[in-house]
Short mmCIF file of C-alpha atoms in Angstrom, two decimals:
data_model
loop_
_atom_site.label_atom_id
_atom_site.label_comp_id
_atom_site.label_asym_id
_atom_site.label_seq_id
_atom_site.Cartn_x
_atom_site.Cartn_y
_atom_site.Cartn_z
CA MET A 132 82.50 105.00 113.03
CA LEU A 133 82.86 103.01 109.81
CA GLU A 134 83.73 106.16 107.89
CA LYS A 135 86.24 107.13 110.56
CA LEU A 136 87.87 103.71 110.36
CA ARG A 137 88.02 103.79 106.59
CA ARG A 138 89.64 107.19 106.56
CA THR A 139 92.40 106.14 108.92
CA THR A 140 95.59 105.03 107.24
CA ARG A 141 98.22 103.55 109.47
CA LEU A 142 101.86 102.88 108.90
CA ALA A 143 102.36 99.75 110.95
CA LEU A 144 105.87 99.07 112.12
CA ALA A 145 104.76 95.99 114.01
CA SER A 146 105.51 93.51 111.31
CA GLY A 147 108.55 92.11 110.01
CA PRO A 148 111.40 89.85 106.92
CA GLY A 149 111.95 93.57 106.55
CA SER A 150 111.49 96.25 108.44
CA TRP A 151 113.52 98.08 111.01
CA TYR A 152 116.83 96.24 110.96
CA PRO A 153 119.59 97.55 113.23
CA ALA A 154 122.03 96.06 110.74
CA PRO A 155 125.71 96.88 110.48
CA CYS A 156 126.50 99.83 108.25
CA ARG A 157 127.41 98.08 105.02
CA PRO A 158 126.80 100.61 102.36
CA CYS A 159 123.75 101.93 104.10
CA ALA A 160 122.54 98.47 105.04
CA GLY A 161 119.59 99.61 107.04
CA ALA A 162 116.02 98.65 106.52
CA TRP A 163 112.52 99.96 106.56
CA PRO A 164 109.07 98.85 107.48
CA ARG A 165 108.28 97.19 104.18
CA ARG A 166 104.85 96.33 105.47
CA LEU A 167 102.26 97.33 106.27
CA LEU A 168 99.69 99.83 105.56
CA SER A 169 96.22 98.67 106.15
CA ARG A 170 92.79 100.16 106.08
CA PRO A 171 90.53 98.73 108.78
CA ALA A 172 87.40 96.99 107.60
CA ALA A 173 83.97 97.54 109.10
CA ARG A 174 84.45 94.91 111.78
CA SER A 175 86.71 95.56 114.72
CA VAL A 176 86.83 92.14 116.32
CA PRO A 177 89.99 91.49 118.34
CA PRO A 178 91.55 88.15 117.27
CA PRO A 179 94.53 88.12 119.48
CA LEU A 180 102.17 89.86 120.05
CA SER A 181 122.21 76.32 122.43
CA ALA A 182 123.79 76.45 124.83
CA ALA A 183 124.61 79.89 124.90
CA PRO A 184 128.28 80.60 125.20
CA ARG A 185 127.91 82.58 121.97
CA ARG A 186 124.42 83.78 122.70
CA ARG A 187 123.81 87.51 122.93
CA SER A 188 120.62 89.17 124.05
CA LEU A 189 118.66 91.77 122.13
CA PRO A 190 117.82 95.04 123.83
CA MET A 191 114.18 95.18 124.80
CA ALA A 192 113.12 97.91 122.45
CA SER A 193 110.18 98.48 120.18
CA PRO A 194 110.70 98.75 116.40
CA LEU A 195 110.15 102.49 116.73
CA ARG A 196 113.15 102.74 119.00
CA PHE A 197 115.09 100.50 116.63
CA ALA A 198 114.28 103.02 113.92
CA ALA A 199 115.61 105.87 116.02
CA ALA A 200 118.79 103.94 116.68
CA LEU A 201 119.18 103.20 113.00
CA ALA A 202 118.64 106.82 112.08
CA ARG A 203 121.43 107.81 114.48
CA GLN A 204 123.90 105.40 112.89
CA ASP A 205 126.77 107.16 111.20
CA CYS A 206 127.34 105.59 107.83
CA SER A 207 130.87 106.12 106.58
CA ASN A 208 130.59 104.04 103.42
CA GLY A 209 129.51 106.76 101.04
CA CYS A 210 125.88 106.87 102.16
CA SER A 211 125.01 109.99 104.11
CA ALA A 212 128.38 110.98 105.51
CA GLU A 213 130.64 113.52 103.89
CA TYR A 214 132.64 112.15 101.01
CA THR A 215 135.89 113.58 99.74
CA ALA A 216 136.26 112.85 96.06
CA GLU A 217 139.64 111.88 94.72
CA GLY A 218 141.56 115.02 93.91
CA GLY A 219 139.25 117.33 95.86
CA SER A 220 137.81 118.15 99.26
CA LYS A 221 134.35 119.41 98.37
CA GLU A 222 131.76 118.73 101.05
CA VAL A 223 128.68 117.06 99.62
CA VAL A 224 125.10 116.91 100.84
CA ARG A 225 125.04 114.70 103.94
CA THR A 226 121.44 113.66 103.54
CA PHE A 227 118.28 114.66 101.74
CA LYS A 228 115.51 116.55 103.55
CA ALA A 229 111.81 115.79 103.49
CA LYS A 230 111.10 119.54 103.28
CA ASP A 231 112.75 119.53 99.84
CA LEU A 232 110.42 116.83 98.56
CA ILE A 233 109.18 117.50 95.01
CA VAL A 234 105.77 115.97 94.24
CA THR A 235 104.64 115.44 90.65
CA PRO A 236 101.20 113.77 90.69
CA ALA A 237 100.26 111.33 87.95
CA THR A 238 97.77 112.72 85.44
CA ILE A 239 96.25 109.30 84.74
CA LEU A 240 95.31 107.11 87.71
CA LYS A 241 94.95 103.36 87.38
CA GLU A 242 91.88 101.41 88.40
CA LYS A 243 92.14 99.96 91.89
CA PRO A 244 92.21 96.14 92.05
CA ASP A 245 89.80 93.83 93.84
CA PRO A 246 91.55 93.09 97.17
CA ASN A 247 90.18 89.53 97.09
CA ASN A 248 92.06 88.71 93.90
CA LEU A 249 95.47 90.22 94.64
CA VAL A 250 98.53 88.13 93.79
CA PHE A 251 101.46 89.11 95.97
CA GLY A 252 103.85 91.61 94.39
CA THR A 253 102.18 91.89 90.97
CA VAL A 254 100.22 95.16 91.30
CA PHE A 255 101.70 98.60 91.98
CA THR A 256 100.28 102.00 92.87
CA ASP A 257 100.36 105.19 90.80
CA HIS A 258 103.47 106.80 92.28
CA MET A 259 107.00 106.10 93.45
CA LEU A 260 109.62 107.89 95.54
CA ALA A 261 113.13 108.33 94.14
CA VAL A 262 116.31 109.99 95.40
CA GLU A 263 119.62 109.98 93.51
CA TRP A 264 123.06 110.04 95.13
CA SER A 265 126.58 110.54 93.86
CA SER A 266 129.96 110.87 95.53
CA GLU A 267 130.43 114.18 93.73
CA SER A 268 127.18 115.90 94.68
CA GLY A 269 125.72 113.87 97.54
CA TRP A 270 121.94 113.44 97.74
CA GLU A 271 119.65 115.15 95.26
CA LYS A 272 116.20 116.39 96.27
CA PRO A 273 113.73 113.55 96.86
CA GLN A 274 110.94 113.23 94.31
CA ILE A 275 107.53 111.59 94.30
CA LYS A 276 106.58 111.00 90.69
CA PRO A 277 104.39 108.74 88.56
CA LEU A 278 105.45 105.09 88.72
CA GLN A 279 107.78 104.44 85.80
CA ASN A 280 110.46 102.09 84.55
CA LEU A 281 114.03 102.70 85.67
CA SER A 282 116.57 103.73 83.06
CA LEU A 283 119.91 102.13 83.88
CA HIS A 284 123.18 101.95 82.01
CA PRO A 285 123.94 98.29 81.16
CA GLY A 286 127.16 98.63 83.15
CA SER A 287 125.36 99.67 86.35
CA SER A 288 126.96 97.98 89.34
CA ALA A 289 123.66 96.63 90.67
CA LEU A 290 123.28 94.52 87.53
CA HIS A 291 126.70 92.90 87.83
CA TYR A 292 127.69 92.76 91.49
CA ALA A 293 124.41 92.83 93.47
CA VAL A 294 125.32 96.26 94.87
CA GLU A 295 121.90 96.80 96.39
CA VAL A 296 120.22 96.83 99.77
CA PHE A 297 116.73 97.49 100.98
CA ASP A 298 116.81 100.62 102.82
CA LYS A 299 116.67 105.50 106.23
CA GLU A 300 116.23 108.85 108.10
CA GLU A 301 114.35 111.64 106.28
CA LEU A 302 113.15 108.77 104.12
CA LEU A 303 110.38 107.89 106.56
CA GLU A 304 108.78 111.31 106.17
CA CYS A 305 109.02 111.02 102.39
CA ILE A 306 107.44 107.55 102.53
CA GLN A 307 104.58 108.98 104.56
CA GLN A 308 103.97 111.59 101.88
CA LEU A 309 104.07 108.90 99.20
CA VAL A 310 101.51 106.80 101.06
CA LYS A 311 99.25 109.81 101.62
CA LEU A 312 99.28 110.48 97.90
CA ASP A 313 98.44 106.86 97.09
CA GLN A 314 96.21 106.22 100.11
CA GLU A 315 93.28 105.06 97.98
CA TRP A 316 95.46 102.07 97.10
CA VAL A 317 95.32 100.91 100.72
CA PRO A 318 92.87 97.97 100.45
CA TYR A 319 89.53 98.22 102.21
CA SER A 320 90.10 94.71 103.49
CA THR A 321 91.65 92.88 106.42
CA SER A 322 92.91 90.16 104.10
CA ALA A 323 95.07 92.56 102.07
CA SER A 324 97.48 95.40 102.72
CA LEU A 325 99.83 97.89 101.11
CA TYR A 326 103.40 96.62 100.91
CA ILE A 327 106.21 99.20 101.00
CA ARG A 328 109.42 98.28 99.19
CA PRO A 329 112.41 100.63 99.56
CA THR A 330 115.46 99.69 97.50
CA PHE A 331 118.94 101.22 97.25
CA ILE A 332 121.03 100.24 94.23
CA GLY A 333 124.42 101.15 92.80
CA THR A 334 124.08 102.84 89.40
CA GLU A 335 127.66 103.71 88.50
CA PRO A 336 128.13 102.75 84.81
CA SER A 337 131.39 100.86 85.15
CA LEU A 338 132.65 97.32 85.63
CA GLY A 339 134.83 96.25 88.52
CA VAL A 340 133.98 95.26 92.09
CA LYS A 341 134.12 98.47 94.11
CA LYS A 342 132.02 100.92 96.06
CA PRO A 343 129.82 102.71 93.50
CA THR A 344 130.07 106.47 93.10
CA LYS A 345 126.43 106.74 92.04
CA ALA A 346 123.32 105.25 93.56
CA LEU A 347 119.54 105.40 93.43
CA LEU A 348 117.19 105.05 96.36
CA PHE A 349 113.61 104.38 95.37
CA VAL A 350 110.39 103.27 97.04
CA ILE A 351 107.45 101.53 95.40
CA LEU A 352 104.10 100.49 96.86
CA SER A 353 102.16 97.34 96.08
CA PRO A 354 98.70 96.29 97.31
CA VAL A 355 99.06 92.63 98.21
CA GLY A 356 97.11 89.60 99.31
CA PRO A 357 98.56 86.57 101.16
CA TYR A 358 102.25 85.92 100.55
CA PHE A 359 101.77 82.21 100.00
CA SER A 360 99.44 80.97 97.30
CA SER A 361 98.03 78.46 99.80
CA GLY A 362 96.49 81.39 101.68
CA THR A 363 96.91 83.07 105.05
CA PHE A 364 98.01 81.02 108.05
CA ASN A 365 98.05 77.68 106.28
CA PRO A 366 100.96 75.47 107.42
CA VAL A 367 103.98 74.94 105.17
CA SER A 368 106.28 71.97 104.68
CA LEU A 369 110.06 72.43 104.80
CA TRP A 370 113.01 70.77 103.10
CA ALA A 371 116.13 70.60 105.29
CA ASN A 372 119.39 69.66 103.60
CA PRO A 373 122.78 70.78 105.00
CA LYS A 374 124.39 70.85 101.55
CA TYR A 375 122.93 74.33 101.02
CA VAL A 376 123.76 77.29 103.30
CA ARG A 377 121.88 80.58 103.25
CA ALA A 378 124.43 82.60 105.22
CA TRP A 379 127.74 82.18 107.01
CA GLU A 380 129.79 83.91 109.70
CA GLY A 381 131.50 87.00 108.36
CA GLY A 382 129.07 87.28 105.45
CA THR A 383 126.04 89.49 104.81
CA GLY A 384 123.27 87.15 105.93
CA ASP A 385 122.20 89.63 108.60
CA CYS A 386 121.60 92.38 106.02
CA LYS A 387 118.66 92.93 103.71
CA MET A 388 120.66 92.61 100.51
CA GLY A 389 119.40 91.42 97.14
CA GLY A 390 122.32 89.04 96.64
CA ASN A 391 121.20 87.01 99.66
CA TYR A 392 117.96 86.13 97.91
CA GLY A 393 119.08 85.34 94.40
CA SER A 394 121.55 82.79 95.73
CA SER A 395 118.78 80.98 97.63
CA LEU A 396 116.59 80.24 94.61
CA PHE A 397 118.36 77.04 93.54
CA ALA A 398 117.73 75.43 96.93
CA GLN A 399 114.13 76.65 96.86
CA CYS A 400 113.59 74.97 93.50
CA GLU A 401 115.01 71.73 94.87
CA ALA A 402 112.69 71.99 97.88
CA VAL A 403 109.71 72.24 95.52
CA ASP A 404 111.02 69.27 93.51
CA ASN A 405 110.99 67.30 96.76
CA GLY A 406 107.39 68.21 97.45
CA CYS A 407 108.09 70.93 100.02
CA GLN A 408 107.12 74.59 100.00
CA GLN A 409 110.11 76.20 101.68
CA VAL A 410 113.72 75.57 102.70
CA LEU A 411 114.68 75.08 106.32
CA TRP A 412 118.19 76.54 106.32
CA LEU A 413 120.74 74.63 108.40
CA TYR A 414 124.22 75.73 109.42
CA GLY A 415 127.35 74.11 110.81
CA GLU A 416 128.38 70.55 111.53
CA ASP A 417 125.68 70.28 114.20
CA ASN A 418 122.97 71.34 111.72
CA GLN A 419 121.79 74.43 113.55
CA ILE A 420 118.30 75.55 112.57
CA THR A 421 118.53 79.14 111.32
CA GLU A 422 115.73 80.46 109.08
CA VAL A 423 112.69 79.26 107.13
CA GLY A 424 112.80 80.40 103.51
CA THR A 425 112.92 84.19 103.91
CA MET A 426 111.45 84.08 107.43
CA ASN A 427 112.83 84.01 110.95
CA LEU A 428 112.01 80.85 112.88
CA PHE A 429 110.42 80.21 116.28
CA LEU A 430 110.06 76.99 118.27
CA TYR A 431 107.50 76.78 121.09
CA TRP A 432 108.32 73.71 123.18
CA ILE A 433 109.18 72.20 126.52
CA ASN A 434 112.96 72.50 126.54
CA GLU A 435 115.52 70.02 127.80
CA ASN A 436 115.17 71.45 131.33
CA GLY A 437 111.40 70.94 131.39
CA GLU A 438 110.64 74.64 130.88
CA GLU A 439 107.92 76.01 128.63
CA GLU A 440 109.94 78.11 126.17
CA LEU A 441 109.63 80.18 123.01
CA ALA A 442 113.01 80.03 121.30
CA THR A 443 114.50 81.62 118.20
CA PRO A 444 118.08 81.58 116.88
CA PRO A 445 120.29 84.45 118.14
CA LEU A 446 121.50 87.37 116.04
CA ASP A 447 125.04 86.09 115.62
CA GLY A 448 125.70 87.49 112.15
CA ILE A 449 123.89 84.94 110.01
CA ILE A 450 120.31 85.71 111.08
CA LEU A 451 118.32 88.57 109.59
CA PRO A 452 117.03 90.79 112.44
CA GLY A 453 113.44 90.97 111.21
CA VAL A 454 111.07 93.43 112.80
CA THR A 455 108.34 90.80 113.18
CA ARG A 456 110.86 88.67 115.03
CA GLN A 457 111.56 91.49 117.43
CA CYS A 458 107.87 92.28 117.86
CA ILE A 459 107.17 88.66 118.79
CA LEU A 460 110.00 88.69 121.32
CA ASP A 461 108.71 91.96 122.78
CA LEU A 462 105.17 90.65 123.08
CA ALA A 463 106.24 87.35 124.63
CA HIS A 464 108.38 89.16 127.19
CA GLN A 465 105.47 91.47 128.00
CA TRP A 466 103.14 88.53 128.53
CA GLY A 467 105.62 86.90 130.89
CA GLU A 468 103.90 83.51 130.69
CA PHE A 469 106.83 81.36 129.56
CA LYS A 470 110.57 81.51 129.03
CA VAL A 471 111.68 83.54 126.00
CA SER A 472 115.11 82.77 124.59
CA GLU A 473 117.43 83.62 121.75
CA ARG A 474 119.44 80.43 121.59
CA TYR A 475 120.93 77.88 119.25
CA LEU A 476 118.67 75.05 118.13
CA THR A 477 119.82 72.00 116.18
CA MET A 478 118.01 69.29 114.26
CA ASP A 479 119.05 66.84 117.00
CA ASP A 480 117.41 69.11 119.58
CA LEU A 481 114.24 69.14 117.51
CA THR A 482 114.06 65.41 116.78
CA THR A 483 114.81 64.52 120.40
CA ALA A 484 112.06 66.87 121.58
CA LEU A 485 109.62 65.38 119.08
CA GLU A 486 110.38 61.88 120.34
CA GLY A 487 109.59 63.09 123.84
CA ASN A 488 106.37 64.87 122.77
CA ARG A 489 107.87 68.18 123.89
CA VAL A 490 107.26 70.22 120.72
CA ARG A 491 104.11 72.33 120.66
CA GLU A 492 104.49 74.68 117.70
CA MET A 493 106.97 75.81 115.09
CA PHE A 494 106.38 78.85 112.92
CA GLY A 495 108.12 81.38 110.72
CA SER A 496 107.75 85.15 110.99
CA GLY A 497 108.22 87.84 108.38
CA THR A 498 106.95 91.09 106.96
CA ALA A 499 104.89 89.54 104.21
CA CYS A 500 103.38 86.53 105.98
CA VAL A 501 103.50 87.92 109.57
CA VAL A 502 103.25 84.41 111.09
CA CYS A 503 103.34 81.11 109.18
CA PRO A 504 102.89 77.69 110.87
CA VAL A 505 105.15 74.74 110.03
CA SER A 506 103.66 71.26 109.69
CA ASP A 507 106.36 68.96 108.27
CA ILE A 508 110.12 68.83 107.66
CA LEU A 509 111.75 66.53 105.10
CA TYR A 510 115.15 65.70 106.60
CA LYS A 511 117.56 62.93 105.60
CA GLY A 512 114.90 61.31 103.44
CA GLU A 513 112.30 61.14 106.21
CA THR A 514 109.30 63.37 106.84
CA ILE A 515 109.22 64.71 110.38
CA HIS A 516 105.79 65.88 111.48
CA ILE A 517 105.55 69.02 113.62
CA PRO A 518 102.29 69.07 115.65
CA THR A 519 101.76 72.82 115.23
CA MET A 520 98.19 72.69 113.97
CA GLU A 521 97.19 69.92 116.41
CA ASN A 522 98.10 72.30 119.23
CA GLY A 523 95.84 75.10 118.01
CA PRO A 524 98.20 76.57 117.14
CA LYS A 525 97.41 78.59 120.25
CA LEU A 526 100.54 80.72 120.47
CA ALA A 527 101.04 81.38 116.76
CA SER A 528 97.35 82.34 116.42
CA ARG A 529 97.59 84.63 119.42
CA ILE A 530 100.67 86.37 118.04
CA LEU A 531 99.13 86.77 114.59
CA SER A 532 95.94 88.22 116.01
CA LYS A 533 97.81 90.64 118.26
CA LEU A 534 100.03 91.93 115.46
CA THR A 535 97.21 92.23 112.92
CA ASP A 536 95.06 94.05 115.50
CA ILE A 537 97.84 96.64 115.69
CA GLN A 538 98.40 96.73 111.95
CA TYR A 539 94.74 97.16 111.09
CA GLY A 540 94.10 99.76 113.78
CA ARG A 541 91.93 97.62 116.03
CA GLU A 542 94.38 98.23 118.85
CA GLU A 543 96.28 101.42 119.63
CA SER A 544 100.07 101.06 119.70
CA ASP A 545 103.18 103.21 119.57
CA TRP A 546 104.32 100.85 116.82
CA THR A 547 102.02 102.62 114.36
CA ILE A 548 101.85 106.07 112.81
CA VAL A 549 98.47 107.47 111.78
CA LEU A 550 98.86 109.21 108.43
CA SER A 551 95.37 110.43 107.60
#
């Protein structure tokens, strides 16, 4: 049985900040399951998935169905649709095909790292997947080749205008082939995993803000340990200051775009200077609670109507539709034990609930951390304590255990794909 478990590599879609995002089609602004591939260890112990005038509900669908919906999206911004070049009407390749995949194995393989000493995002596997695109020729054949540095013209649009997204369709099959080739990099550990990072960048060598005529889609793999240096499932403190805004209505905050992250670093540095680990992003004059660092946010509480509720901000254009977020909503709906809502939450809602001892848990969710408890919030010069850990945290622990059971193959699920 141990050998069987060790030889099973699973692509786990049940994890989320990145992942299957049914995002609007802004140059191919889709997303992929960036996490997680995991190799089950010997043990198979199951540890345990505002007022709303503007609120809109999510369809009750698994990430796999999200993926299908995303794959069906027609992208008319120079991604996979036909493109008529200026001065011509030549039809280009609509999309690349997995059957055309060219595999060039590395001749020298690197030593595999100790999974107990992995620092997140610093180690990479032997191979990468790359596919080039141009408006003139469309998609080239996808290639799996030895991991190597990218060669970019200094005028490449990604370097000047953040023309990049984390991305789609035949790509999943190519990713599966990449993972099969590098499957020995999947850690033999339940405290580590293989992180998948697809990226789509503009490579046209010219200045000027415009849609690029050349692009590169590539995928790299990285064996990783816990996202936070404090370890797995340790609570984090948050710095909430309305002077900084992560996203705004009409912007790209609901897309997995590189520019959204670079612009958040200044606030993150200020949070650290104030003794906090992450930023609690607020929005609007009523200080709506939106996201935690790069994570979606959940509040488990007794709401103003006396109902036991798990609430998360709605997808109104400023919230990233993380796959872990959707998995948690799906699981909570399936359990049917308390109210599950996508609704607006403000700092006043939170502080009032804390005064009335109505807050049970607050936690973030994302691809890298899966679930991360929140313990304190520094707001308007005062530290607000969130009693997450004092309450178990029963729900956050249950969700984490359920999702990791699926990811590590301890529980069968249609959210996973067995590769080998």
